[in-house]
XYZ file of C-alpha atoms in Angstrom:
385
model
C 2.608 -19.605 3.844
C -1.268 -19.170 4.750
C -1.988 -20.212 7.855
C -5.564 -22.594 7.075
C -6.287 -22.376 10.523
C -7.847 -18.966 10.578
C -9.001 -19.337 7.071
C -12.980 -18.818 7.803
C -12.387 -16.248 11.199
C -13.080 -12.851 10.346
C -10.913 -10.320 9.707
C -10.212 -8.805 13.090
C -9.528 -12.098 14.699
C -6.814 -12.859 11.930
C -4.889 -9.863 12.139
C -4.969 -10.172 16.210
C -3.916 -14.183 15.620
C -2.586 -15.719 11.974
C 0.898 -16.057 12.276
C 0.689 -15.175 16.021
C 1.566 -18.604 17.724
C 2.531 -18.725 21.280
C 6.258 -19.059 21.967
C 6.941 -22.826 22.630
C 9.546 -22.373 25.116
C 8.199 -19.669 27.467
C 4.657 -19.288 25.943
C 4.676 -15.697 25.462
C 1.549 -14.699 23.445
C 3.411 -12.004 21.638
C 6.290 -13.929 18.612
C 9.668 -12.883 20.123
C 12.029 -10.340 18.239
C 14.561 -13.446 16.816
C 17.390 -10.827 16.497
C 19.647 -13.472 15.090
C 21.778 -13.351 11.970
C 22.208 -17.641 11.825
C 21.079 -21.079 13.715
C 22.612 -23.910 15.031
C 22.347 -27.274 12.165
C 21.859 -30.571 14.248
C 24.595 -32.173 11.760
C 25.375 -31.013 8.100
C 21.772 -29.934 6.541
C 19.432 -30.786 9.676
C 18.194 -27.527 9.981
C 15.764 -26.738 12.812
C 12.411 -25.411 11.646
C 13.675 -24.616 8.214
C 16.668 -22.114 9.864
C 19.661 -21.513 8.339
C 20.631 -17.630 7.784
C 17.999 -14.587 8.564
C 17.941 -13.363 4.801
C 16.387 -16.573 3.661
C 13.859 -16.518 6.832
C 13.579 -15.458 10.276
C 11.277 -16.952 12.501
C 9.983 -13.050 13.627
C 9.395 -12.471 9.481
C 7.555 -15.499 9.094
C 5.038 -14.727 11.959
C 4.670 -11.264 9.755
C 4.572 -13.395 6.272
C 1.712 -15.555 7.622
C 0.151 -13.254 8.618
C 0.123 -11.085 5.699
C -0.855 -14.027 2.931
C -4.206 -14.864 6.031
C -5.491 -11.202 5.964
C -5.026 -10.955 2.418
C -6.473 -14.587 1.592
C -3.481 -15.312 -0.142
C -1.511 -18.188 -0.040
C 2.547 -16.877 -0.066
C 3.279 -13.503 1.964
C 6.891 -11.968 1.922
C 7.987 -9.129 3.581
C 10.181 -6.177 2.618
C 12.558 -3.311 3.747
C 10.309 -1.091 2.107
C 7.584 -1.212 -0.334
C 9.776 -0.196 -3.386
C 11.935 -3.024 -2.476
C 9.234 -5.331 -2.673
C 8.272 -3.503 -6.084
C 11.798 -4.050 -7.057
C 11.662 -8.018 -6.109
C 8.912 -8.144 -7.892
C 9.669 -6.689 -10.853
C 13.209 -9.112 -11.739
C 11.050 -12.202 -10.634
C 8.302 -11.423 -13.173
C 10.153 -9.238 -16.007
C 12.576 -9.541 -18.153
C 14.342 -7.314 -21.499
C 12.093 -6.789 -23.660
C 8.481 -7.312 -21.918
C 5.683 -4.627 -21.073
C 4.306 -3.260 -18.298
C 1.128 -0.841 -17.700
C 1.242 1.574 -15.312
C -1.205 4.099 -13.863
C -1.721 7.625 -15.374
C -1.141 8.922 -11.234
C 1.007 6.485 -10.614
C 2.936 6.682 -6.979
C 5.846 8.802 -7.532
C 8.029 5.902 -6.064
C 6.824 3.526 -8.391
C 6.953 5.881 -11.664
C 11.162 6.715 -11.038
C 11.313 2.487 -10.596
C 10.088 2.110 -14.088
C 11.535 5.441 -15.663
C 14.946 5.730 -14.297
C 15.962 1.896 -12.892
C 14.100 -0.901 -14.626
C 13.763 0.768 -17.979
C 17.762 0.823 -17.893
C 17.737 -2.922 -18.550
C 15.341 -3.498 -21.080
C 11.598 -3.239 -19.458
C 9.210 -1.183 -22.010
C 6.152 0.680 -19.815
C 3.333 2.799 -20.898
C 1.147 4.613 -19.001
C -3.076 4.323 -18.913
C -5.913 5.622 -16.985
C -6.813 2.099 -15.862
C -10.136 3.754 -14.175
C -10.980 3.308 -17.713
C -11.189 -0.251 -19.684
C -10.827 0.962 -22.713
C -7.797 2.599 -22.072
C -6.225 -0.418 -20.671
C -6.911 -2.781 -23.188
C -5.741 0.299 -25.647
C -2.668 0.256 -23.545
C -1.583 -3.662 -24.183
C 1.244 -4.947 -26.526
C 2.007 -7.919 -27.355
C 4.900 -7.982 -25.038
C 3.120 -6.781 -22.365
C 3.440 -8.920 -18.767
C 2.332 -6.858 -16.205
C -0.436 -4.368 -15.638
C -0.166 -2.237 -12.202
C -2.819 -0.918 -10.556
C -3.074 1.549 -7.477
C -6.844 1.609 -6.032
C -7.955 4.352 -4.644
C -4.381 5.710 -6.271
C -1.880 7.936 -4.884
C -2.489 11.063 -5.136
C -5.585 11.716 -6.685
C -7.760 9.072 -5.287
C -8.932 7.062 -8.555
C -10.216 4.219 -8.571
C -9.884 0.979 -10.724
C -12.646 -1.711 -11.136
C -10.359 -4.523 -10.208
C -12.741 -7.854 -11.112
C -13.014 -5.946 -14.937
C -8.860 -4.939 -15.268
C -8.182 -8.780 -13.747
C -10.519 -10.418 -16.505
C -8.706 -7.930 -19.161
C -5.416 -9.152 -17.793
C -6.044 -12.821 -18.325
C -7.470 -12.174 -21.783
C -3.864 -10.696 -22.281
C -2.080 -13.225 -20.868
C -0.608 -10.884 -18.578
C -0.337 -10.763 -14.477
C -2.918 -8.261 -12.809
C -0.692 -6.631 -9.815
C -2.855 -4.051 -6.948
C -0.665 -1.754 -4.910
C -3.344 -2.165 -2.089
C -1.416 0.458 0.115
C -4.185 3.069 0.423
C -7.250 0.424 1.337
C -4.974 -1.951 3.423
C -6.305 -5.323 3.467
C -9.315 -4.322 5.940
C -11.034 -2.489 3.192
C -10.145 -4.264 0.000
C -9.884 -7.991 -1.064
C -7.257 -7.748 -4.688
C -6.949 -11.467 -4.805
C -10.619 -12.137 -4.285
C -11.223 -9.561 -7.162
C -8.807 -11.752 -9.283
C -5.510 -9.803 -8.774
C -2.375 -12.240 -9.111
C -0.169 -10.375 -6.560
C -1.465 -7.758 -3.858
C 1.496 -4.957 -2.700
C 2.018 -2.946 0.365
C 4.088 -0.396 1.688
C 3.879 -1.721 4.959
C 4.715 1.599 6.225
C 1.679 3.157 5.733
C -1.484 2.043 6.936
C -0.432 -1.679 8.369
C 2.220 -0.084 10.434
C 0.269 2.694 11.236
C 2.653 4.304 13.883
C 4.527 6.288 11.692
C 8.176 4.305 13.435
C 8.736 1.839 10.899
C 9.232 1.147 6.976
C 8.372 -2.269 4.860
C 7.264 -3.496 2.137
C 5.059 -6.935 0.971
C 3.528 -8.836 -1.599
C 1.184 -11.390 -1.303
C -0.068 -14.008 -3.798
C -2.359 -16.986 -3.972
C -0.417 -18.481 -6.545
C 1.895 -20.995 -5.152
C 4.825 -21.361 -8.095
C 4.885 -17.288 -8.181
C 5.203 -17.316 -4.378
C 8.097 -19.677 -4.443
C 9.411 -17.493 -7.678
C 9.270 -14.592 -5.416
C 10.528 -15.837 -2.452
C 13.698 -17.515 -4.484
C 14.352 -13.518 -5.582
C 13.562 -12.372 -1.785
C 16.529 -14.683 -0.584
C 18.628 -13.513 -3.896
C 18.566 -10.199 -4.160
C 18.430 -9.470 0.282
C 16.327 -6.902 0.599
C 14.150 -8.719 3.392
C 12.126 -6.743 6.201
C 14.170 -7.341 9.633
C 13.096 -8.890 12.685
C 12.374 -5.889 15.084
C 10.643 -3.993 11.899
C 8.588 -7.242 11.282
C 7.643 -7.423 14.870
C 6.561 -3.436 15.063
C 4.294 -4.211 11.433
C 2.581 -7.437 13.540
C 2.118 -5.021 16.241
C 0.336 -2.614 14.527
C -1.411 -5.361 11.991
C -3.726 -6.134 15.493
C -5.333 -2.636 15.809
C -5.876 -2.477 11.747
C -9.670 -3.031 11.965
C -9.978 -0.371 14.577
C -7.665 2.112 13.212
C -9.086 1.878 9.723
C -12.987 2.548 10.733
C -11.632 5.513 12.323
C -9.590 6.818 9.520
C -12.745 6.147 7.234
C -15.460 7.791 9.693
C -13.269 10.922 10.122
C -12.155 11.438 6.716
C -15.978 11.271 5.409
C -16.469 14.526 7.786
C -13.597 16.058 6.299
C -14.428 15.427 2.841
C -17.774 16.999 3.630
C -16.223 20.344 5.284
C -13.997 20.473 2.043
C -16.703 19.987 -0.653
C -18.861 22.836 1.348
C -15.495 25.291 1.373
C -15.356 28.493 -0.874
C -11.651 28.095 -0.834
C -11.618 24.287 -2.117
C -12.541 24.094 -5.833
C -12.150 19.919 -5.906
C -12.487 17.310 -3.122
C -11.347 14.050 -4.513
C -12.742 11.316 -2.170
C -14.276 8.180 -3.167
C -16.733 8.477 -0.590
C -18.510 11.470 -2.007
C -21.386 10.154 -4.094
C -19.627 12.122 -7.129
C -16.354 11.109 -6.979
C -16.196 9.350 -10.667
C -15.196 6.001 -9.239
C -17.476 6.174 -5.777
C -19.819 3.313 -7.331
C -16.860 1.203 -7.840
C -15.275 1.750 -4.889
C -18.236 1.203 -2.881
C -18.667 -2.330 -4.890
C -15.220 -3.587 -3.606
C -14.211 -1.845 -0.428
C -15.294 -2.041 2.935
C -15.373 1.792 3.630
C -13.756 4.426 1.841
C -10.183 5.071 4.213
C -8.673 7.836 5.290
C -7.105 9.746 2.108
C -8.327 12.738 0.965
C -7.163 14.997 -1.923
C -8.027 18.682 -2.386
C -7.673 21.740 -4.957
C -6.984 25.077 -3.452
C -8.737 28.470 -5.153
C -5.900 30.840 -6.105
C -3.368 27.940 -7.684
C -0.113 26.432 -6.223
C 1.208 29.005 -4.129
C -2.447 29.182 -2.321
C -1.952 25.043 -1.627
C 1.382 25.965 -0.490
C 0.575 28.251 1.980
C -2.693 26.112 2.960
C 0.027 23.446 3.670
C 2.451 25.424 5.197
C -0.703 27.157 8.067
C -1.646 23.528 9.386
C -0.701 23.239 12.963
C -2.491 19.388 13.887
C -2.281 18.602 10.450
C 1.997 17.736 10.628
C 3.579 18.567 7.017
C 4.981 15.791 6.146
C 5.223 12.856 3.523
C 4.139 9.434 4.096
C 0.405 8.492 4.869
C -0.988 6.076 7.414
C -0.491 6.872 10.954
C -2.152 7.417 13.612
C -1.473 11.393 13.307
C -2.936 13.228 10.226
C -0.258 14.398 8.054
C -0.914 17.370 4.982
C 1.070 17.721 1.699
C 1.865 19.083 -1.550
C 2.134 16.537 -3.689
C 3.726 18.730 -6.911
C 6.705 19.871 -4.543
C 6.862 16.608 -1.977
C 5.518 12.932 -2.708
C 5.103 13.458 -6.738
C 8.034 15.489 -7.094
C 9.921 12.807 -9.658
C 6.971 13.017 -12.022
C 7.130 16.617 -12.556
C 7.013 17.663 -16.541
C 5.858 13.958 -17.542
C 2.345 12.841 -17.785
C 1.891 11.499 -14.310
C 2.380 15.200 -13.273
C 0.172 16.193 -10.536
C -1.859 19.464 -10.096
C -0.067 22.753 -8.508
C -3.021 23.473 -6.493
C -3.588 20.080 -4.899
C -3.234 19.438 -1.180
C -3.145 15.750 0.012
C -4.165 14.640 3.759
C -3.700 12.032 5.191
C -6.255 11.832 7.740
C -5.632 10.102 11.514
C -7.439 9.213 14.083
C -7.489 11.825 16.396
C -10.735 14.096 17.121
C -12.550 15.078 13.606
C -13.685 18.496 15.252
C -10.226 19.285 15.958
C -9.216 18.129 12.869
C -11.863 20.338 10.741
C -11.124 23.662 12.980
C -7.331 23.281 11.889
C -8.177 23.168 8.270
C -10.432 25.760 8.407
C -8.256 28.081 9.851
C -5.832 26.703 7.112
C -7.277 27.990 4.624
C -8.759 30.963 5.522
């Protein structure tokens, strides 16, 4: 639960302090790691602070949960041992045979092989829409359909999705507006405020930030599809543990920092990139035309630290742009501290190859750190010379 106290303190002072509460016994400033499978009942059902058995809650995971639901204004936070677990809790709690579900024409590759090859086994119908477009959501909508899922800026090729306008469509439909918020974090982007029913992380990413840890969340500010979602949490087990909770508070407190950084360097990249004879696209909504940069500047705080790029000469060109970074580590994942480059078509997006969530051969994704934006631009530029 949302803790009220921190309700009106700004950002940075939540994610230093909701959830955060000085141990009573010792008064340690930092939660302890509570690496404890069960607690001691003071007689049959007297259970102390709501203990019983670390799946159903761990006092650790709650400092995390508060803290999630304050910095996302929510009023329910739940934490996951990944983010496709959380996608997968929240998928049984909210779906059953027969219903509907939107999803995003560039679409996480994660999320795509949930719907294609697991949930679509036991009954759940999906389409797929550019949901940058209105039109093409409402166009998108059945009768049957529940959910609409929205990634914004999206993963990989940066899009972006007015959520206030796909939240009013959603409620028109009598269907449940859900934001994978993994790519703004929090610091930059308000779902719920925007009228999003349930905000998603991969906790992994930019929350952790470290690169040494993977979760998964989802936060709501309704309070029956909290409790629906925690019932499933408990049920199905898949619950973020105590030392991984405690390393996603830890780096939850430099968030604000970390984030302005990511956003100031990445805006130099993009520039380098756009002014490249060797890069024939820069997606970043930053750049003034980036089709959603209007949006995005309407509803974010800054424009983060993902950049997407198309390499003259085709796949094998992005390949070998990929394969010459030195800072740049080639890798998957997104979010830390270090600036990671991939290829999305062989790495990240491989599961979507040959349907219509395919990516482009020639694209190059970065992830872009925090670490000097002069070194970072020399090491593409020798990339792709």
């Amino acid at each position: 639960m949302s803790d009220d106290s921190h309700e009106h303190q700004s950002f940075e002072t939540r994610a230093i302090h909701a959830g955060n509460k000085a141990d009573p016994l010792t008064g340690a400033v930092v939660p302890p790691i509570y690496q404890v499978s069960t607690y001691k009942q003071d007689g049959v059902g007297g259970l102390r602070g709501g203990y019983e058995y670390s799946r159903s809650a761990n006092p650790t995971r709650t400092a995390l949960e508060e803290n999630l639901a304050a910095l996302e204004g929510g009023q329910r936070g739940l934490a996951f041992a990944s983010g496709l677990a959380a996608e997968d809790c929240l998928l049984r709690a909210m779906l059953s045979p027969g219903d509907h579900v939107v999803i995003p024409n560039d679409a996480y590759g994660g999320t795509f092989r949930l719907f294609a090859k697991v949930v679509s086994r036991w009954g759940v119908e999906w389409s797929v829409a550019d949901t940058s477009d209105p039109a093409a959501v409402r166009a998108a909508i059945t009768p049957k359909t529940k959910l609409i899922w929205v990634e914004t800026p999206s993963n990989p090729l940066l899009g972006i999705t007015d959520i206030a306008v796909v939240a009013d469509i959603a409620r028109t439909a009598g269907a449940k507006l859900v934001v994978d918020n993994t790519f703004a974090s929090p610091y930059l982007q308000q779902p719920l405020a925007l009228g999003a029913d349930v905000v998603l992380h991969s906790l992994t990413k930019y929350m952790g930030g470290h690169s040494d840890v993977v979760g998964g969340a989802l936060i709501t500010s309704d309070a029956a599809l909290g409790e629906e979602l925690a019932y499933h949490q408990n049920a199905m087990g898949a619950i973020a543990g105590p030392f991984d909770s405690w390393i996603v508070l830890r780096g939850i407190k430099t968030l604000a920092v970390r984030m302005d950084r990511h956003s100031e360097n990445a805006t130099r990249v993009a520039d380098m990139l756009t002014r490249h004879p060797k890069v024939s696209k820069v997606l970043y909504p930053g750049l003034p035309e980036h089709p959603g940069h209007e949006i995005a500047a309407k509803q974010m705080r800054s424009f983060g630290g993902m950049i997407s790029f198309q390499v003259v000469g085709g796949e094998e060109a992005a390949v070998e742009v990929c394969n010459r970074a030195q800072l740049f580590t080639l890798g998957e994942s997104l979010g830390g501290v270090e600036s990671l480059i991939e290829h999305p078509g062989r790495m990240t997006h491989a599961s979507v190859a040959g349907s219509a969530l395919e990516v482009p051969g020639d694209l190059v994704r970065l992830s872009v750190g925090i670490e000097s934006a002069d070194d970072l631009i020399a090491d593409l530029t020798q990339a792709l010379r």
